[in-house]
Amino acid sequence: MFRVKSVEQSMADTDEPDTKLKKDLTAWDLTVFGVAVAVVVGAGIFTLTARTAGNVAGPAVSLAFVLAAIACALAALCYAEFASTVPVAGSAYTFSYATFGEFIAWIIGWDLILEFALAASVVSKGWSHYLNEFLCLIADRDPMTTSFTVISFGNGDGTGAFESFDWGAVLLIAVLTTLLVLGTKISSVVSLVFTAIKVSVVLLVIIVGSFYISKDNYSPYIPPSEPKGEGGASGLHQTLFSMMTGGEGSNFGWYGLLAAASLVFFAFIGFDVVATTAEETKDPQRSLPRGILGSLAIVTVLYVGVTLVLTGMVKYTKLAGENATLATAFGEHGITWAQWLIVIGALSGLTTVVMVMLLGQTRVGFAMARDGLFPRGLAKTGNRGTPVRITLIVGGVSAFLAGFLPIGELEEMVNIGTLFAFVLVCVGVVVLRRTRPDLKRGFRVPFVPLVPILAVLACAWLMINLSAFTWIRFLIWMVLGVVVYLAYGARHSVLGMRERMELPGYAPADAGADAVADSSSADLTKSSGGDS
């Protein structure tokens, strides 16, 4: 369970003909992914800012973004070092395999499935909201009360699990899954086009919206908290920190600010996706750190600017509810032409967000399959150098989640999964510095171990400010992951089989059918000394 896969072995596995990814990405491609395609300038600016301001933090949402950005910056430094040192697909999963061993690597891989697949589903639902707003603009209907893209079942309002079907989100995932099957480079080119549209719209929002700011809307900057049971979150729906300390409700007030920082953290997910493309990058030692750190710096400035404009244009109370978006504030001032641009910018921007989340998930699944922790057949690449099978599976699962589950429940699960991955990566930097000081590092985290320790504390702080209900779901998911590993992964691990083949009296049948297939590869034959 704790066998470590060496960095050298991870690098060697990238040359296997049947599971080799095509090295197509340049520093510019990574910049496109890191700045514009990832969640950082997508769901966060166009959807999450309005909902968090109206329901959780009020005008203090801008401060919440700053707090989340600090935690992300510390973790980003650690990701940059790992990605430049171990440029292999899989991101935190691959990093953990080289430092903590197979079991922890499986746990983090299982956790990343939670992050990327759910993130794709969450953002696709945000895209569907803007598609609905676009259709409402055409039909001259109120998007707060009209839904063209969601079909409700029975007599319910369509807000619960399996009570509605979001066909808009499902359609988007289906199209993007097809695009990813065709090739990573094609995805990058499409992203570049949408990037220009999205960033232009964001800058337009800041410039135009600044003329409609009223300082009265900033007061109170931190609204008074809503008591438990009177609109404020209570029971398992309040934050874990609030529940443990017996504090006030988690809506507004200081507890609301802390909860908001944990929620808007979702908007910064993206730089870790850049790390998953390490194996497809031509010069990973130089390009990866630039893409990771540069994207985080740019989007932090954009987020703070947009949130200050948003909460200055309208009172935060007008942003309450699940359907409020950035366009809502402009609609309050009758700026209909800006509404059109925002909706178009959001549709184009969120499209690429979903695409890169799907890309990140497929690359993690691909790495796990290549190691035998998932069926090895899922790691087979097609004639375009992409893992077709795992891509189709990820697309199907994400489409199902987006089609039938509420967005709020998915969002918090993404956050806790991501923060957990960040913690292990930060600890891993310290471990690898001690165990493998000889490795060539394209980027080095300054002030080790201080910076990784601060990153761990910051991420842990954000984690305990997520709801207790989210923690329960997360623990259930982790327990399920352990069961899957013991039932399948531990028995079919390629690294484990290499060890077993060196034991006296070993017979391939002991490891199952997949192991027999694996033992026929030249790499395994070489590792076993030809005994297979």
mmCIF file of N, CA and C in Angstrom, residues 151-223:
data_model
loop_
_atom_site.group_PDB
_atom_site.id
_atom_site.type_symbol
_atom_site.label_atom_id
_atom_site.label_comp_id
_atom_site.label_asym_id
_atom_site.label_seq_id
_atom_site.Cartn_x
_atom_site.Cartn_y
_atom_site.Cartn_z
ATOM 1 N N ILE A 151 -35.966 21.372 -17.206
ATOM 2 C CA ILE A 151 -37.295 20.757 -17.228
ATOM 3 C C ILE A 151 -37.568 20.170 -15.854
ATOM 4 N N SER A 152 -38.612 20.666 -15.170
ATOM 5 C CA SER A 152 -38.964 20.176 -13.831
ATOM 6 C C SER A 152 -39.910 18.994 -13.935
ATOM 7 N N PHE A 153 -39.758 18.055 -12.983
ATOM 8 C CA PHE A 153 -40.605 16.867 -12.954
ATOM 9 C C PHE A 153 -41.651 16.995 -11.853
ATOM 10 N N GLY A 154 -42.794 16.400 -12.081
ATOM 11 C CA GLY A 154 -43.829 16.341 -11.054
ATOM 12 C C GLY A 154 -44.326 17.721 -10.678
ATOM 13 N N ASN A 155 -44.661 17.866 -9.375
ATOM 14 C CA ASN A 155 -45.187 19.132 -8.868
ATOM 15 C C ASN A 155 -44.125 19.950 -8.146
ATOM 16 N N GLY A 156 -42.860 19.460 -8.160
ATOM 17 C CA GLY A 156 -41.797 20.164 -7.455
ATOM 18 C C GLY A 156 -41.332 21.389 -8.218
ATOM 19 N N ASP A 157 -40.465 22.153 -7.540
ATOM 20 C CA ASP A 157 -39.943 23.369 -8.171
ATOM 21 C C ASP A 157 -38.659 23.107 -8.950
ATOM 22 N N GLY A 158 -38.222 21.857 -8.976
ATOM 23 C CA GLY A 158 -37.042 21.516 -9.756
ATOM 24 C C GLY A 158 -35.723 21.836 -9.104
ATOM 25 N N THR A 159 -35.707 22.150 -7.802
ATOM 26 C CA THR A 159 -34.459 22.535 -7.134
ATOM 27 C C THR A 159 -33.790 21.368 -6.423
ATOM 28 N N GLY A 160 -34.480 20.266 -6.230
ATOM 29 C CA GLY A 160 -33.897 19.126 -5.533
ATOM 30 C C GLY A 160 -33.235 18.152 -6.490
ATOM 31 N N ALA A 161 -32.543 17.163 -5.896
ATOM 32 C CA ALA A 161 -31.873 16.151 -6.705
ATOM 33 C C ALA A 161 -32.908 15.309 -7.442
ATOM 34 N N PHE A 162 -32.692 15.075 -8.707
ATOM 35 C CA PHE A 162 -33.523 14.243 -9.570
ATOM 36 C C PHE A 162 -34.945 14.785 -9.726
ATOM 37 N N GLU A 163 -35.139 16.078 -9.418
ATOM 38 C CA GLU A 163 -36.460 16.691 -9.606
ATOM 39 C C GLU A 163 -36.532 17.486 -10.906
ATOM 40 N N SER A 164 -35.405 17.547 -11.607
ATOM 41 C CA SER A 164 -35.391 18.315 -12.855
ATOM 42 C C SER A 164 -34.296 17.776 -13.770
ATOM 43 N N PHE A 165 -34.343 18.208 -15.024
ATOM 44 C CA PHE A 165 -33.325 17.817 -15.997
ATOM 45 C C PHE A 165 -32.816 19.065 -16.706
ATOM 46 N N ASP A 166 -31.513 19.321 -16.585
ATOM 47 C CA ASP A 166 -30.891 20.500 -17.186
ATOM 48 C C ASP A 166 -30.310 20.101 -18.544
ATOM 49 N N TRP A 167 -31.109 20.247 -19.592
ATOM 50 C CA TRP A 167 -30.671 19.798 -20.919
ATOM 51 C C TRP A 167 -29.566 20.686 -21.494
ATOM 52 N N GLY A 168 -29.532 21.957 -21.065
ATOM 53 C CA GLY A 168 -28.497 22.855 -21.555
ATOM 54 C C GLY A 168 -27.114 22.406 -21.122
ATOM 55 N N ALA A 169 -26.974 22.036 -19.843
ATOM 56 C CA ALA A 169 -25.688 21.589 -19.317
ATOM 57 C C ALA A 169 -25.250 20.286 -19.971
ATOM 58 N N VAL A 170 -26.182 19.383 -20.174
ATOM 59 C CA VAL A 170 -25.868 18.090 -20.783
ATOM 60 C C VAL A 170 -25.410 18.267 -22.234
ATOM 61 N N LEU A 171 -26.071 19.145 -22.957
ATOM 62 C CA LEU A 171 -25.705 19.399 -24.347
ATOM 63 C C LEU A 171 -24.279 19.935 -24.453
ATOM 64 N N LEU A 172 -23.922 20.856 -23.564
ATOM 65 C CA LEU A 172 -22.579 21.434 -23.587
ATOM 66 C C LEU A 172 -21.511 20.373 -23.348
ATOM 67 N N ILE A 173 -21.708 19.540 -22.334
ATOM 68 C CA ILE A 173 -20.725 18.508 -22.006
ATOM 69 C C ILE A 173 -20.578 17.518 -23.160
ATOM 70 N N ALA A 174 -21.677 17.181 -23.798
ATOM 71 C CA ALA A 174 -21.615 16.242 -24.921
ATOM 72 C C ALA A 174 -20.766 16.801 -26.066
ATOM 73 N N VAL A 175 -20.944 18.060 -26.391
ATOM 74 C CA VAL A 175 -20.179 18.685 -27.482
ATOM 75 C C VAL A 175 -18.698 18.774 -27.131
ATOM 76 N N LEU A 176 -18.401 19.178 -25.896
ATOM 77 C CA LEU A 176 -17.001 19.360 -25.493
ATOM 78 C C LEU A 176 -16.269 18.024 -25.350
ATOM 79 N N THR A 177 -16.968 16.996 -24.916
ATOM 80 C CA THR A 177 -16.357 15.673 -24.833
ATOM 81 C C THR A 177 -15.912 15.214 -26.217
ATOM 82 N N THR A 178 -16.749 15.461 -27.190
ATOM 83 C CA THR A 178 -16.392 15.120 -28.575
ATOM 84 C C THR A 178 -15.163 15.895 -29.026
ATOM 85 N N LEU A 179 -15.097 17.168 -28.667
ATOM 86 C CA LEU A 179 -13.960 18.004 -29.051
ATOM 87 C C LEU A 179 -12.665 17.504 -28.422
ATOM 88 N N LEU A 180 -12.712 17.082 -27.159
ATOM 89 C CA LEU A 180 -11.519 16.584 -26.477
ATOM 90 C C LEU A 180 -11.031 15.268 -27.079
ATOM 91 N N VAL A 181 -11.941 14.467 -27.558
ATOM 92 C CA VAL A 181 -11.554 13.223 -28.215
ATOM 93 C C VAL A 181 -10.741 13.520 -29.480
ATOM 94 N N LEU A 182 -11.051 14.630 -30.134
ATOM 95 C CA LEU A 182 -10.389 14.985 -31.385
ATOM 96 C C LEU A 182 -8.958 15.473 -31.182
ATOM 97 N N GLY A 183 -8.618 15.965 -29.967
ATOM 98 C CA GLY A 183 -7.232 16.364 -29.729
ATOM 99 C C GLY A 183 -7.087 17.544 -28.798
ATOM 100 N N THR A 184 -5.992 17.547 -27.991
ATOM 101 C CA THR A 184 -5.734 18.616 -27.035
ATOM 102 C C THR A 184 -5.389 19.924 -27.731
ATOM 103 N N LYS A 185 -4.647 19.850 -28.815
ATOM 104 C CA LYS A 185 -4.241 21.067 -29.520
ATOM 105 C C LYS A 185 -5.445 21.784 -30.100
ATOM 106 N N ILE A 186 -6.396 21.019 -30.618
ATOM 107 C CA ILE A 186 -7.614 21.628 -31.150
ATOM 108 C C ILE A 186 -8.353 22.358 -30.039
ATOM 109 N N SER A 187 -8.399 21.736 -28.860
ATOM 110 C CA SER A 187 -9.056 22.350 -27.707
ATOM 111 C C SER A 187 -8.389 23.667 -27.345
ATOM 112 N N SER A 188 -7.063 23.698 -27.430
ATOM 113 C CA SER A 188 -6.325 24.913 -27.091
ATOM 114 C C SER A 188 -6.637 26.042 -28.064
ATOM 115 N N VAL A 189 -6.747 25.724 -29.347
ATOM 116 C CA VAL A 189 -7.051 26.739 -30.353
ATOM 117 C C VAL A 189 -8.444 27.320 -30.124
ATOM 118 N N VAL A 190 -9.415 26.448 -29.846
ATOM 119 C CA VAL A 190 -10.774 26.905 -29.559
ATOM 120 C C VAL A 190 -10.774 27.796 -28.320
ATOM 121 N N SER A 191 -9.996 27.403 -27.315
ATOM 122 C CA SER A 191 -9.919 28.173 -26.081
ATOM 123 C C SER A 191 -9.382 29.573 -26.322
ATOM 124 N N LEU A 192 -8.416 29.682 -27.211
ATOM 125 C CA LEU A 192 -7.802 30.981 -27.491
ATOM 126 C C LEU A 192 -8.829 31.978 -28.016
ATOM 127 N N VAL A 193 -9.721 31.505 -28.866
ATOM 128 C CA VAL A 193 -10.757 32.379 -29.428
ATOM 129 C C VAL A 193 -11.688 32.866 -28.328
ATOM 130 N N PHE A 194 -12.140 31.937 -27.494
ATOM 131 C CA PHE A 194 -13.063 32.299 -26.424
ATOM 132 C C PHE A 194 -12.392 33.151 -25.354
ATOM 133 N N THR A 195 -11.086 32.989 -25.187
ATOM 134 C CA THR A 195 -10.358 33.760 -24.195
ATOM 135 C C THR A 195 -10.464 35.253 -24.476
ATOM 136 N N ALA A 196 -10.244 35.639 -25.723
ATOM 137 C CA ALA A 196 -10.300 37.053 -26.091
ATOM 138 C C ALA A 196 -11.676 37.644 -25.795
ATOM 139 N N ILE A 197 -12.707 36.870 -26.094
ATOM 140 C CA ILE A 197 -14.076 37.347 -25.846
ATOM 141 C C ILE A 197 -14.318 37.526 -24.361
ATOM 142 N N LYS A 198 -13.929 36.517 -23.575
ATOM 143 C CA LYS A 198 -14.210 36.527 -22.146
ATOM 144 C C LYS A 198 -13.487 37.649 -21.405
ATOM 145 N N VAL A 199 -12.195 37.787 -21.642
ATOM 146 C CA VAL A 199 -11.424 38.815 -20.951
ATOM 147 C C VAL A 199 -11.905 40.209 -21.351
ATOM 148 N N SER A 200 -12.267 40.386 -22.619
ATOM 149 C CA SER A 200 -12.786 41.682 -23.072
ATOM 150 C C SER A 200 -14.070 42.041 -22.337
ATOM 151 N N VAL A 201 -14.933 41.058 -22.138
ATOM 152 C CA VAL A 201 -16.185 41.303 -21.433
ATOM 153 C C VAL A 201 -15.924 41.661 -19.972
ATOM 154 N N VAL A 202 -14.983 40.982 -19.342
ATOM 155 C CA VAL A 202 -14.658 41.265 -17.947
ATOM 156 C C VAL A 202 -14.153 42.702 -17.786
ATOM 157 N N LEU A 203 -13.273 43.118 -18.664
ATOM 158 C CA LEU A 203 -12.763 44.489 -18.611
ATOM 159 C C LEU A 203 -13.877 45.499 -18.870
ATOM 160 N N LEU A 204 -14.792 45.152 -19.773
ATOM 161 C CA LEU A 204 -15.929 46.027 -20.052
ATOM 162 C C LEU A 204 -16.797 46.190 -18.812
ATOM 163 N N VAL A 205 -17.020 45.105 -18.098
ATOM 164 C CA VAL A 205 -17.833 45.143 -16.885
ATOM 165 C C VAL A 205 -17.228 46.110 -15.871
ATOM 166 N N ILE A 206 -15.923 46.015 -15.680
ATOM 167 C CA ILE A 206 -15.257 46.868 -14.693
ATOM 168 C C ILE A 206 -15.326 48.337 -15.101
ATOM 169 N N ILE A 207 -15.082 48.622 -16.387
ATOM 170 C CA ILE A 207 -15.051 50.009 -16.854
ATOM 171 C C ILE A 207 -16.444 50.635 -16.845
ATOM 172 N N VAL A 208 -17.410 49.955 -17.469
ATOM 173 C CA VAL A 208 -18.769 50.500 -17.556
ATOM 174 C C VAL A 208 -19.439 50.525 -16.187
ATOM 175 N N GLY A 209 -19.298 49.430 -15.428
ATOM 176 C CA GLY A 209 -19.959 49.345 -14.128
ATOM 177 C C GLY A 209 -19.466 50.377 -13.135
ATOM 178 N N SER A 210 -18.223 50.813 -13.268
ATOM 179 C CA SER A 210 -17.670 51.783 -12.315
ATOM 180 C C SER A 210 -18.413 53.114 -12.345
ATOM 181 N N PHE A 211 -19.089 53.446 -13.465
ATOM 182 C CA PHE A 211 -19.837 54.700 -13.558
ATOM 183 C C PHE A 211 -21.176 54.633 -12.818
ATOM 184 N N TYR A 212 -21.572 53.443 -12.376
ATOM 185 C CA TYR A 212 -22.861 53.280 -11.705
ATOM 186 C C TYR A 212 -22.708 52.874 -10.244
ATOM 187 N N ILE A 213 -21.514 53.058 -9.708
ATOM 188 C CA ILE A 213 -21.274 52.674 -8.309
ATOM 189 C C ILE A 213 -21.841 53.725 -7.364
ATOM 190 N N SER A 214 -22.514 53.254 -6.327
ATOM 191 C CA SER A 214 -22.994 54.119 -5.250
ATOM 192 C C SER A 214 -22.372 53.633 -3.954
ATOM 193 N N LYS A 215 -21.689 54.529 -3.244
ATOM 194 C CA LYS A 215 -21.002 54.111 -2.022
ATOM 195 C C LYS A 215 -21.975 53.611 -0.958
ATOM 196 N N ASP A 216 -23.251 54.016 -1.056
ATOM 197 C CA ASP A 216 -24.245 53.545 -0.082
ATOM 198 C C ASP A 216 -24.447 52.038 -0.171
ATOM 199 N N ASN A 217 -24.205 51.468 -1.350
ATOM 200 C CA ASN A 217 -24.392 50.023 -1.522
ATOM 201 C C ASN A 217 -23.330 49.211 -0.786
ATOM 202 N N TYR A 218 -22.234 49.861 -0.422
ATOM 203 C CA TYR A 218 -21.177 49.160 0.313
ATOM 204 C C TYR A 218 -21.455 49.090 1.818
ATOM 205 N N SER A 219 -22.502 49.759 2.252
ATOM 206 C CA SER A 219 -22.810 49.811 3.685
ATOM 207 C C SER A 219 -24.058 48.991 4.001
ATOM 208 N N PRO A 220 -23.961 48.060 4.935
ATOM 209 C CA PRO A 220 -22.780 47.660 5.703
ATOM 210 C C PRO A 220 -21.877 46.751 4.862
ATOM 211 N N TYR A 221 -20.559 46.937 4.998
ATOM 212 C CA TYR A 221 -19.618 46.121 4.222
ATOM 213 C C TYR A 221 -19.707 44.658 4.624
ATOM 214 N N ILE A 222 -19.818 44.413 5.927
ATOM 215 C CA ILE A 222 -20.061 43.058 6.436
ATOM 216 C C ILE A 222 -21.438 43.070 7.090
ATOM 217 N N PRO A 223 -22.490 42.636 6.387
ATOM 218 C CA PRO A 223 -23.850 42.695 6.922
ATOM 219 C C PRO A 223 -23.988 41.870 8.194
#
